[in-house]
Short mmCIF file of C-alpha atoms and ligand atoms in Angstrom, two decimals:
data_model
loop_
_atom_site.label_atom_id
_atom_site.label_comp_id
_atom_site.label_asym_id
_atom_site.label_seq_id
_atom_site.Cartn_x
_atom_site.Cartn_y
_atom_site.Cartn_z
CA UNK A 1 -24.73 15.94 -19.82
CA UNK A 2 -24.82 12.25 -18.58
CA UNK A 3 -25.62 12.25 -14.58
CA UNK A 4 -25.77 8.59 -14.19
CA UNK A 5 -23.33 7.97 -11.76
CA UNK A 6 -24.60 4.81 -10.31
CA UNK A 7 -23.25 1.97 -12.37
CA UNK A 8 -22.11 -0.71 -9.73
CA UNK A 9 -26.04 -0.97 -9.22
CA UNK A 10 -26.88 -1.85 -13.35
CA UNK A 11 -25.58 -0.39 -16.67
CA UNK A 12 -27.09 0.97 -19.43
CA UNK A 13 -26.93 -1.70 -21.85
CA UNK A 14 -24.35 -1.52 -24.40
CA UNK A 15 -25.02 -0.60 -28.33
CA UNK A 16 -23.30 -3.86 -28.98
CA UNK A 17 -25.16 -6.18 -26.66
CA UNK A 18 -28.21 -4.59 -27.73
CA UNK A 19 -27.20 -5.02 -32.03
CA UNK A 20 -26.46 -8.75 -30.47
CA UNK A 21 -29.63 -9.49 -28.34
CA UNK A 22 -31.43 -8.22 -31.59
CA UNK A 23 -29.42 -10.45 -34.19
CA UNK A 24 -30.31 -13.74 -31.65
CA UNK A 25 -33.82 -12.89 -31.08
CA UNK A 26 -34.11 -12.70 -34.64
CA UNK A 27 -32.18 -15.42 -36.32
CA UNK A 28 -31.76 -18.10 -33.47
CA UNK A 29 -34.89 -17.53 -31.64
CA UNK A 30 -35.39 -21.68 -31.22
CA UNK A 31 -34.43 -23.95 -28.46
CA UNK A 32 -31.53 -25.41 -28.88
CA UNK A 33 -32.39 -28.38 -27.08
CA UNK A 34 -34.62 -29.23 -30.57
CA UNK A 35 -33.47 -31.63 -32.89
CA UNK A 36 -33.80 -29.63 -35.79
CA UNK A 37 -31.33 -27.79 -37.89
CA UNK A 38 -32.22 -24.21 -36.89
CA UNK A 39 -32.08 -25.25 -32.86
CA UNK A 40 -28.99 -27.28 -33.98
CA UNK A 41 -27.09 -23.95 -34.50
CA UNK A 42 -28.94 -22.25 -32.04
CA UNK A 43 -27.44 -25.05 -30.17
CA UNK A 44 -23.77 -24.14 -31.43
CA UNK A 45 -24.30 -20.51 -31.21
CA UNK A 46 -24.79 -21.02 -27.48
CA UNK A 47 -21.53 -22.91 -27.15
CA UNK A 48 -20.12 -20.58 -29.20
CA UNK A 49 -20.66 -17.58 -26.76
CA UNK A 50 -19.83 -20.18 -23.78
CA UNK A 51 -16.58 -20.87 -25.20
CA UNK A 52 -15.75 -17.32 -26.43
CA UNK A 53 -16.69 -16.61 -22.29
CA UNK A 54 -14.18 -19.00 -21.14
CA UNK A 55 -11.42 -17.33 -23.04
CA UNK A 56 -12.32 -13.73 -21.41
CA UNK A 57 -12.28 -14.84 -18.49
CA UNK A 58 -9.27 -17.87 -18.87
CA UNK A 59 -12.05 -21.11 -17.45
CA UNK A 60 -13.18 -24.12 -19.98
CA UNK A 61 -16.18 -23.53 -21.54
CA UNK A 62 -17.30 -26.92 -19.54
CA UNK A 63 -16.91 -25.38 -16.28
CA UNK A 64 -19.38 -21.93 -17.46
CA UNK A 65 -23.25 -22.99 -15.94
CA UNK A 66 -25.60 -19.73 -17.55
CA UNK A 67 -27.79 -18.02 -14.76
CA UNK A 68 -29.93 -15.42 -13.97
CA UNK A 69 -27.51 -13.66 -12.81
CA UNK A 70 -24.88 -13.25 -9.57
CA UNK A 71 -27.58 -13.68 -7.03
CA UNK A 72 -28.76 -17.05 -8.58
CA UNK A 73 -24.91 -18.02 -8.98
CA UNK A 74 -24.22 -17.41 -5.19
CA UNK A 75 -27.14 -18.89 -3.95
CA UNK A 76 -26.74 -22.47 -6.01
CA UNK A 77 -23.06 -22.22 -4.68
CA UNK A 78 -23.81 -22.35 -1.47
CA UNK A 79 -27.01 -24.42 -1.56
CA UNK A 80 -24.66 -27.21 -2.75
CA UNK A 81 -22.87 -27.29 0.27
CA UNK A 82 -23.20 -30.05 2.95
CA UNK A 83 -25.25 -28.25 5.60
CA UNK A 84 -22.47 -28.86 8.12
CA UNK A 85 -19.90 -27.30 6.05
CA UNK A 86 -17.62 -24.93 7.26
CA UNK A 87 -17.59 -21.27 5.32
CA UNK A 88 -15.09 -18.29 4.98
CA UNK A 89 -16.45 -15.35 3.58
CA UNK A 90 -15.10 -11.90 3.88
CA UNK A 91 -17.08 -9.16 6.18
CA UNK A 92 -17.88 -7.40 2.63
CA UNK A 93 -19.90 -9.59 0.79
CA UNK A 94 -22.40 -8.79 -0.85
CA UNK A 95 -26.24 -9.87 0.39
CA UNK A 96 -26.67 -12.72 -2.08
CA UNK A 97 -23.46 -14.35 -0.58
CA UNK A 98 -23.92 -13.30 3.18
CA UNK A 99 -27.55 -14.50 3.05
CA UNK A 100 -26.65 -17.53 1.12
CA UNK A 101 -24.01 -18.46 3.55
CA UNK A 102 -25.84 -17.90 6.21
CA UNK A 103 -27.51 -21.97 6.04
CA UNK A 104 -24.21 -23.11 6.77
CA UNK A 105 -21.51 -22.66 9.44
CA UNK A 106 -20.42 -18.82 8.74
CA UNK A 107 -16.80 -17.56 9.94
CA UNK A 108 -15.91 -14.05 8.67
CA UNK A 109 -12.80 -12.87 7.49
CA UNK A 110 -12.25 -9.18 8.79
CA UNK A 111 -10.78 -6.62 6.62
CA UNK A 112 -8.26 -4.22 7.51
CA UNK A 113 -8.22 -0.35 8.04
CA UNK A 114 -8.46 0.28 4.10
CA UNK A 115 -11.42 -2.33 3.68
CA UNK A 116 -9.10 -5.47 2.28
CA UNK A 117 -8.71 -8.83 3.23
CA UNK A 118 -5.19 -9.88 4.26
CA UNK A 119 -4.25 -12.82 2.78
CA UNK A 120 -2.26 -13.91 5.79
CA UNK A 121 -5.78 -13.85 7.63
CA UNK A 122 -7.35 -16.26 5.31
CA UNK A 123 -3.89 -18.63 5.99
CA UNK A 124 -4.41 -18.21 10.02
CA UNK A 125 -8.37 -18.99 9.59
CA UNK A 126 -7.64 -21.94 6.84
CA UNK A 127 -5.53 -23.38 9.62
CA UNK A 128 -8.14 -22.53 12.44
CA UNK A 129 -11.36 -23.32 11.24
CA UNK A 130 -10.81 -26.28 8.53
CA UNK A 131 -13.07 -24.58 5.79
CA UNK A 132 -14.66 -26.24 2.59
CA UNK A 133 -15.43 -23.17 1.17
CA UNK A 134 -13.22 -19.78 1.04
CA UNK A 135 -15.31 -16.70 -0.77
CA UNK A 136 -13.87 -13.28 -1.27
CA UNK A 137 -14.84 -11.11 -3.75
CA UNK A 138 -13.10 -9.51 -6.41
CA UNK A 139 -13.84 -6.01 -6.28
CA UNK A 140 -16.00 -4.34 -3.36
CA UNK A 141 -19.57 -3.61 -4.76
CA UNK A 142 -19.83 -0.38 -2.42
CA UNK A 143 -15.88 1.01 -1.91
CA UNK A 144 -14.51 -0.57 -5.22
CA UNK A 145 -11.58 -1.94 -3.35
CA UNK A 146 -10.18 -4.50 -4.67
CA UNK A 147 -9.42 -7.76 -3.23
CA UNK A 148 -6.22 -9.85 -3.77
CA UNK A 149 -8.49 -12.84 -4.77
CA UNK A 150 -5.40 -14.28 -6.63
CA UNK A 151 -2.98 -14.29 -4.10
CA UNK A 152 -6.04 -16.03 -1.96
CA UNK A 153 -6.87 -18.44 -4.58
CA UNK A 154 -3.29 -19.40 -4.46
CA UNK A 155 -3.29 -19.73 -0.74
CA UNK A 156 -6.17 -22.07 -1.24
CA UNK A 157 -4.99 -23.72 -4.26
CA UNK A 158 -2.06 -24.90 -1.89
CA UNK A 159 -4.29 -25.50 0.99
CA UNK A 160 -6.17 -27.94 -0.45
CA UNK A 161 -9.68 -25.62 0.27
CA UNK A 162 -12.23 -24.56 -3.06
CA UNK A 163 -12.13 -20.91 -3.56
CA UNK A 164 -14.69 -18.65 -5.03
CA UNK A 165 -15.26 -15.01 -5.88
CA UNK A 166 -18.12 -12.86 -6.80
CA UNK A 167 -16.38 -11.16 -9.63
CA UNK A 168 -19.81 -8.99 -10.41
CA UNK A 169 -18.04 -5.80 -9.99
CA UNK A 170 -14.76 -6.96 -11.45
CA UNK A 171 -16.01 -7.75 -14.96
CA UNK A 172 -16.13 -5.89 -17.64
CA UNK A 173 -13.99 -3.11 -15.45
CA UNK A 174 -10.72 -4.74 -15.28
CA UNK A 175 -8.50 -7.43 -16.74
CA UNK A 176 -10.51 -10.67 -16.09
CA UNK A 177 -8.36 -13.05 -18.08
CA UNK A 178 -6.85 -14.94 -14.94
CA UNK A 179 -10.06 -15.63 -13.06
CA UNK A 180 -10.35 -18.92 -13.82
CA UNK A 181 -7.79 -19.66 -11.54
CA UNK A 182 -10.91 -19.41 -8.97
CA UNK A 183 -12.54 -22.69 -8.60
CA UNK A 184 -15.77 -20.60 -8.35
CA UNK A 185 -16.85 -17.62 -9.91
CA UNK A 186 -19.87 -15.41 -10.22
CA UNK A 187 -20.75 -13.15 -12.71
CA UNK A 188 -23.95 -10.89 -13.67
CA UNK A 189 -24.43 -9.37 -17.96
CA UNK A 190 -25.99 -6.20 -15.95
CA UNK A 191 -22.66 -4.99 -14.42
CA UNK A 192 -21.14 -4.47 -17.71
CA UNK A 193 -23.70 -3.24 -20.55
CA UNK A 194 -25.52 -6.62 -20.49
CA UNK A 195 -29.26 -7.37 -19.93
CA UNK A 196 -30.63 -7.63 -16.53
CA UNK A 197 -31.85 -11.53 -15.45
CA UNK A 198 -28.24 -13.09 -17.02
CA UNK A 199 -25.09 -14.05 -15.40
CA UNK A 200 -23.06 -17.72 -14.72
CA UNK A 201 -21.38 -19.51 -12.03
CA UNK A 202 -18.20 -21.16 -13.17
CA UNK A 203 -17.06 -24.62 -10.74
CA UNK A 204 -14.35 -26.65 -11.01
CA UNK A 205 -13.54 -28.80 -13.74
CA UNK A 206 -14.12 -32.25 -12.01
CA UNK A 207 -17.28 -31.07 -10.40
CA UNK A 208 -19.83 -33.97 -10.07
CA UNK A 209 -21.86 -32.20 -7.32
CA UNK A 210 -23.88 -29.53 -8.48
CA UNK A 211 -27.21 -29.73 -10.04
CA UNK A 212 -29.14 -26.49 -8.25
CA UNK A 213 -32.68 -26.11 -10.74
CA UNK A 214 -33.92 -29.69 -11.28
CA UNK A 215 -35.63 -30.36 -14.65
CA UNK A 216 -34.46 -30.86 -18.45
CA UNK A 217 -30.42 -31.83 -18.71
CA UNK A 218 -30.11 -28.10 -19.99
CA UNK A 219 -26.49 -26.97 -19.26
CA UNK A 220 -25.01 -30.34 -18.43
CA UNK A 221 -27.80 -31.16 -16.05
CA UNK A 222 -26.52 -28.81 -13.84
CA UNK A 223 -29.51 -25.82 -14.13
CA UNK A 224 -32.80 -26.81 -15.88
CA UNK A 225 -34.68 -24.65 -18.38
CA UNK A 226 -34.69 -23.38 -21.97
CA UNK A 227 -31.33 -21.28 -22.35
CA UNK A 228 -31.62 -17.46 -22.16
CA UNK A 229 -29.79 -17.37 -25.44
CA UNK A 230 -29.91 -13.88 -26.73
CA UNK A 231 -29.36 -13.13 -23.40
CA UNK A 232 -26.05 -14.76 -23.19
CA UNK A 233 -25.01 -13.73 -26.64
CA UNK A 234 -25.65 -9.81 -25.24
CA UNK A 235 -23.65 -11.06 -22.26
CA UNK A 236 -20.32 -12.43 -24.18
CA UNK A 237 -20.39 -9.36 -26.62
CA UNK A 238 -21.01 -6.49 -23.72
CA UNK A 239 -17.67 -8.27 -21.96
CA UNK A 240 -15.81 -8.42 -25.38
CA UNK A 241 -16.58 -4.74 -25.77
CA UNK A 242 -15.63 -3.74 -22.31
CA UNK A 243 -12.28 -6.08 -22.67
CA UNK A 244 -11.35 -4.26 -25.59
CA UNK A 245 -11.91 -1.18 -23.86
CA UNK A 246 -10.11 -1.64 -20.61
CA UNK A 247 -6.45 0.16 -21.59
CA UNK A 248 -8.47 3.24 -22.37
CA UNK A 249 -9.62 3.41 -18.41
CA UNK A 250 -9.02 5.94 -15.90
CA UNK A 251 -9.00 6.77 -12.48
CA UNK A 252 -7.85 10.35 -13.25
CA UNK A 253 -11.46 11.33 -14.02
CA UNK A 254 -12.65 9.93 -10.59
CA UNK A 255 -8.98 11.50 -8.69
CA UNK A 256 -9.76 14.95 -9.98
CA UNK A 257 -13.47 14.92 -8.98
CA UNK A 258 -12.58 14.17 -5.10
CA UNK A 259 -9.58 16.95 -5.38
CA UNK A 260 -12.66 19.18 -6.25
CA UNK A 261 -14.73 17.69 -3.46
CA UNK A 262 -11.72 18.57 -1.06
CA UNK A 263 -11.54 22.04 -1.98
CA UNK A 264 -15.25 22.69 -0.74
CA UNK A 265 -15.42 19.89 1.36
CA UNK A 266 -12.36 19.50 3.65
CA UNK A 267 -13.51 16.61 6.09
CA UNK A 268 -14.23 14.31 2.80
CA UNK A 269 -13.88 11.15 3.84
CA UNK A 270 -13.16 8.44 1.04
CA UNK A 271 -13.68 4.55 2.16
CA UNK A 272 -10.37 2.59 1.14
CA UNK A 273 -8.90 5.86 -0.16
CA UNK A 274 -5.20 4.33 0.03
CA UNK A 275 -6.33 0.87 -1.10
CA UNK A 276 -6.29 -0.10 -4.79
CA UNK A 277 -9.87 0.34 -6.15
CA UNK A 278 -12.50 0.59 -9.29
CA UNK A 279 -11.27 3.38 -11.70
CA UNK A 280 -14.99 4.14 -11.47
CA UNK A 281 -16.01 4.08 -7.89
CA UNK A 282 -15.80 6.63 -4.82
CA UNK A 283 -17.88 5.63 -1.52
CA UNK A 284 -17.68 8.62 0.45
CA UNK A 285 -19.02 10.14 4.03
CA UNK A 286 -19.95 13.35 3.44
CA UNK A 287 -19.31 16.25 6.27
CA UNK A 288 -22.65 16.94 7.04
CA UNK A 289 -26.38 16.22 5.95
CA UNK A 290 -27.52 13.05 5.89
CA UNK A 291 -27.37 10.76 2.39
CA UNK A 292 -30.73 11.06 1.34
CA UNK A 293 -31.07 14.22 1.42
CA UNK A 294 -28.37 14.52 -0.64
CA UNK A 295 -29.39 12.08 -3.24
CA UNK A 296 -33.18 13.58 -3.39
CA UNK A 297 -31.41 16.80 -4.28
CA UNK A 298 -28.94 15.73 -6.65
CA UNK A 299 -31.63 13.87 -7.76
CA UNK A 300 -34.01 16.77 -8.99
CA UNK A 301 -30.49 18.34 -10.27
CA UNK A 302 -30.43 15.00 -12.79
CA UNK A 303 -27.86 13.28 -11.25
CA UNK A 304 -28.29 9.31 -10.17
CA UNK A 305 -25.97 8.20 -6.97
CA UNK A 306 -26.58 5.67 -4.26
CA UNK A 307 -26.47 5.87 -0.50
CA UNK A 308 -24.50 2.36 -0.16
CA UNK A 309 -25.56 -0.84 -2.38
CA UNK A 310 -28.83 -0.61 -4.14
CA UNK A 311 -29.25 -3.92 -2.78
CA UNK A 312 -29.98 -2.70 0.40
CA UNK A 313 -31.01 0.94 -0.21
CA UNK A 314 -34.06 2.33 1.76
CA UNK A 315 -32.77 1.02 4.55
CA UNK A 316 -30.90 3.77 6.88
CA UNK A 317 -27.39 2.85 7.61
CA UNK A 318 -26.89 -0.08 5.18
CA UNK A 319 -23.71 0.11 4.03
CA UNK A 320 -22.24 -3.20 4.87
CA UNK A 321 -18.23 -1.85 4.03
CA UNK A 322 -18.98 1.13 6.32
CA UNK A 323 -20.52 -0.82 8.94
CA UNK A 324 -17.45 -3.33 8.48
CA UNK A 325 -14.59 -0.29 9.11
CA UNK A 326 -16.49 0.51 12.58
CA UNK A 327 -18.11 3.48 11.43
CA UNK A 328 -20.57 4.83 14.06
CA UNK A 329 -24.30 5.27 13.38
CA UNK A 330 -24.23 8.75 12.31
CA UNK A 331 -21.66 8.88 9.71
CA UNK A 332 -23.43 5.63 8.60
CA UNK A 333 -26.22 7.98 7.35
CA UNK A 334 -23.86 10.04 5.71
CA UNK A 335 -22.02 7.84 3.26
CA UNK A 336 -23.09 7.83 -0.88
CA UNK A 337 -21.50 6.55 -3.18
CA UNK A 338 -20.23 7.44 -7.53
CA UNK A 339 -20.21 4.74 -9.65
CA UNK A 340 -19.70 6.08 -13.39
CA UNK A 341 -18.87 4.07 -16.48
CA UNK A 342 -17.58 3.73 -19.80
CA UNK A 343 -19.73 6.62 -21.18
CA UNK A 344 -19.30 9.07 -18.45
CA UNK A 345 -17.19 12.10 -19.57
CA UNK A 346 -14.27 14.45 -17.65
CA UNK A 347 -17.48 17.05 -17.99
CA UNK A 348 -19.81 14.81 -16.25
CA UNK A 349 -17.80 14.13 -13.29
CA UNK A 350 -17.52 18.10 -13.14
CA UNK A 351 -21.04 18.88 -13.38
CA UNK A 352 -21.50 16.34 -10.78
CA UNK A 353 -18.99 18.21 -8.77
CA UNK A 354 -20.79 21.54 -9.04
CA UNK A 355 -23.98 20.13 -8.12
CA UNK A 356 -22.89 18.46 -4.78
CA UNK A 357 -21.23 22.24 -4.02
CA UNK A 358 -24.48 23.37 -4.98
CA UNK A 359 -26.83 21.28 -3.22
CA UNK A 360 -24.45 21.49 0.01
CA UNK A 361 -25.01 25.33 -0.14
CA UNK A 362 -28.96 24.90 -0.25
CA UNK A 363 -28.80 22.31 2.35
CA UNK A 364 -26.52 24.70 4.62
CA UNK A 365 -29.38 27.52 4.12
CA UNK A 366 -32.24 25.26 4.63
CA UNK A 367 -33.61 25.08 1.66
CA UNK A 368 -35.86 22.51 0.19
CA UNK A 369 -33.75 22.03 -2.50
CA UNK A 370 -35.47 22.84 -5.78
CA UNK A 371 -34.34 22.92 -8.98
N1 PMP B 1 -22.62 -9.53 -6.13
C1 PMP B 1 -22.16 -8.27 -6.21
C2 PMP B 1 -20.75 -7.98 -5.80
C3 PMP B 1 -22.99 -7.27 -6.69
O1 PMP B 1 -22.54 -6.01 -6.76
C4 PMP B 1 -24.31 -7.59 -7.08
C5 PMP B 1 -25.26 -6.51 -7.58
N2 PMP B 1 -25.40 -5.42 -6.69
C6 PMP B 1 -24.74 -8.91 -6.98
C7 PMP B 1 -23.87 -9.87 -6.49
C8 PMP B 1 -26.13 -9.33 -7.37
O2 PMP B 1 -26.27 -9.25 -8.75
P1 PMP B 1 -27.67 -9.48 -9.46
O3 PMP B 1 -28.59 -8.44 -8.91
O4 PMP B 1 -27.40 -9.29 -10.89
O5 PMP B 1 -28.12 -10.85 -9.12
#
């Protein structure tokens, strides 16, 4: 039995990312900034995976700048910004964009009832606030709703205003072969059986601005600092493999496992339930006990969920989504959220099912919960 159900926080990495972090490591282990002939195709091996990246995800391989990862991408993004600049980000980014953000002038684009952004919003706050940035994600990190990020970047396109989304939680799960239609966009290896500490920003073609980690001319000048290169190579293959993958994903697996939740649970409240979301995701309020409690139990019972976004777990009522619907304090602390993934079986999301019924039964009797 697999338990892991908490993949929008990091994956397992996948057997092919890990066969192609080995072959790098092993055969083009040099800097490719060397002049000689084994950094030379280290060199082209690196260009390789950029350009084999740009066809996933439909950008030139000249607009791809490698980072550590979302966080880094979002905070370059913004820190690139004139300081007087005028933002519009959604009410459900993630931390590493609100934060980010937060150095410039911030105007928030509300969601609706199911946790979306209306497009015609963006258009009425376009023609309000006079933006230079417009950022809405691609696919809710905590709900899994998705946003209509092309129909935005359209609305932008036409507008005249750069658009960018954090497409962490869109890669690797769904059909990512129109993003480049974004101007900006932020991805992390992690989300989708890559290593931890890799992801890229892409920018516009024609984009003369942006140099964020001063140093060597590494990636166009644009981010200093010997290449990650197996890293990336790990990266590019995990996304092939999870590309190649996508027509056999389901949201049956994750339907059937709240129809069982219903039938013991009746009150089961599921975030953006009548929205279009992740095949993997449910962010749920739960009808009584607060999150933890459940998660320490399900815990011991070898099952991993989350209480919200790992990013700001530990802290009691974090979900930013939740908080964004108008949810009161104390269904705040009732709110977890399933994330599975590629590996996780129709037997897995049952077992998982059975444990909640059986945790809710020792939490109804007072129990401490032991295994
Ligand atoms: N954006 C989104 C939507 C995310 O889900 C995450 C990870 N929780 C991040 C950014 C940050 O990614 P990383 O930790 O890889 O920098």
């Amino acid at each position: 039995m697999n338990g892991y159900f908490d993949h929008n926080a990091t994956t397992p990495l996948h057997p092919t990312a890990r066969e192609a972090w080995l072959r790098a490591s092993e055969k083009h282990w040099h800097n490719p900034s060397s002049l000689y002939r084994d950094a030379g195709i280290a060199s082209q091996q690196l260009e390789s995976a950029r350009e084999r990246l740009g066809s996933l995800i439909g950008a030139e391989a000249e607009r791809i700048v490698f980072t550590s990862g979302a966080t880094e991408s979002n905070n370059a993004l913004f820190a690139t910004l004139p300081r007087e600049a005028v933002v519009l980000i959604s009410a459900i980014e993630h931390p590493s964009v609100r934060e980010a953000a937060r150095s410039r002038s911030v105007v928030e684009i509300p969601v609706n009832a199911d946790g979306v952004v209306e497009p015609d919003t963006v258009k009425t706050l376009i023609a309000a606030e006079n933006p230079a940035l417009v950022s809405v994600m691609a696919a809710n990190n905590e709900s899994g709703a998705l946003q209509p990020w092309r129909e935005i970047a359209a609305i932008c396109r036409e507008q005249g205003v750069l658009f960018h989304t954090d497409a962490a939680q869109w890669l690797g799960k769904l059909d990512s072969s129109h993003l480049g239609e974004c101007d900006f966009i932020t991805g992390s290896a992690h989300k989708f059986g890559g290593t931890k500490g890799c992801g890229f920003l892409v920018l516009p073609k024609e984009d003369s601005r942006l140099g964020f980690i001063r140093g060597g001319p590494q990636e166009n000048g644009r981010r200093a600092g010997t290449e990650n290169y197996p890293a990336i190579e790990a990266m590019v293959t995990a996304l092939e493999t999870m590309t190649s993958h996508l027509d056999k994903v389901q949201s049956q697996l994750r339907d059937d496992f709240v129809s069982t939740m219903r039938a013991h649970f009746a009150p089961l409240r599921v975030i953006s339930e009548s929205a279009p979301r992740l095949w993997n995701t449910v962010l749920m309020v739960m009808p009584a006990h607060d999150n933890l409690k459940w998660l320490t139990r399900l815990s011991r019972r070898g099952f991993s969920i989350s209480t919200g976004s790992a990013c700001s777990s530990g802290k009691e009522g974090s979900s930013v989504v939740v908080t964004a619907l108008g949810a009161s304090p104390e269904e705040l602390k009732r709110v977890v959220r399933i994330s599975s993934g590629w590996e996780t079986t129709a037997e897995d999301w049952q077992a998982l099912a059975a444990a909640f019924v059986e945790v809710f039964d020792d939490l109804n009797r007072g129990g401490r919960g032991t295994v």
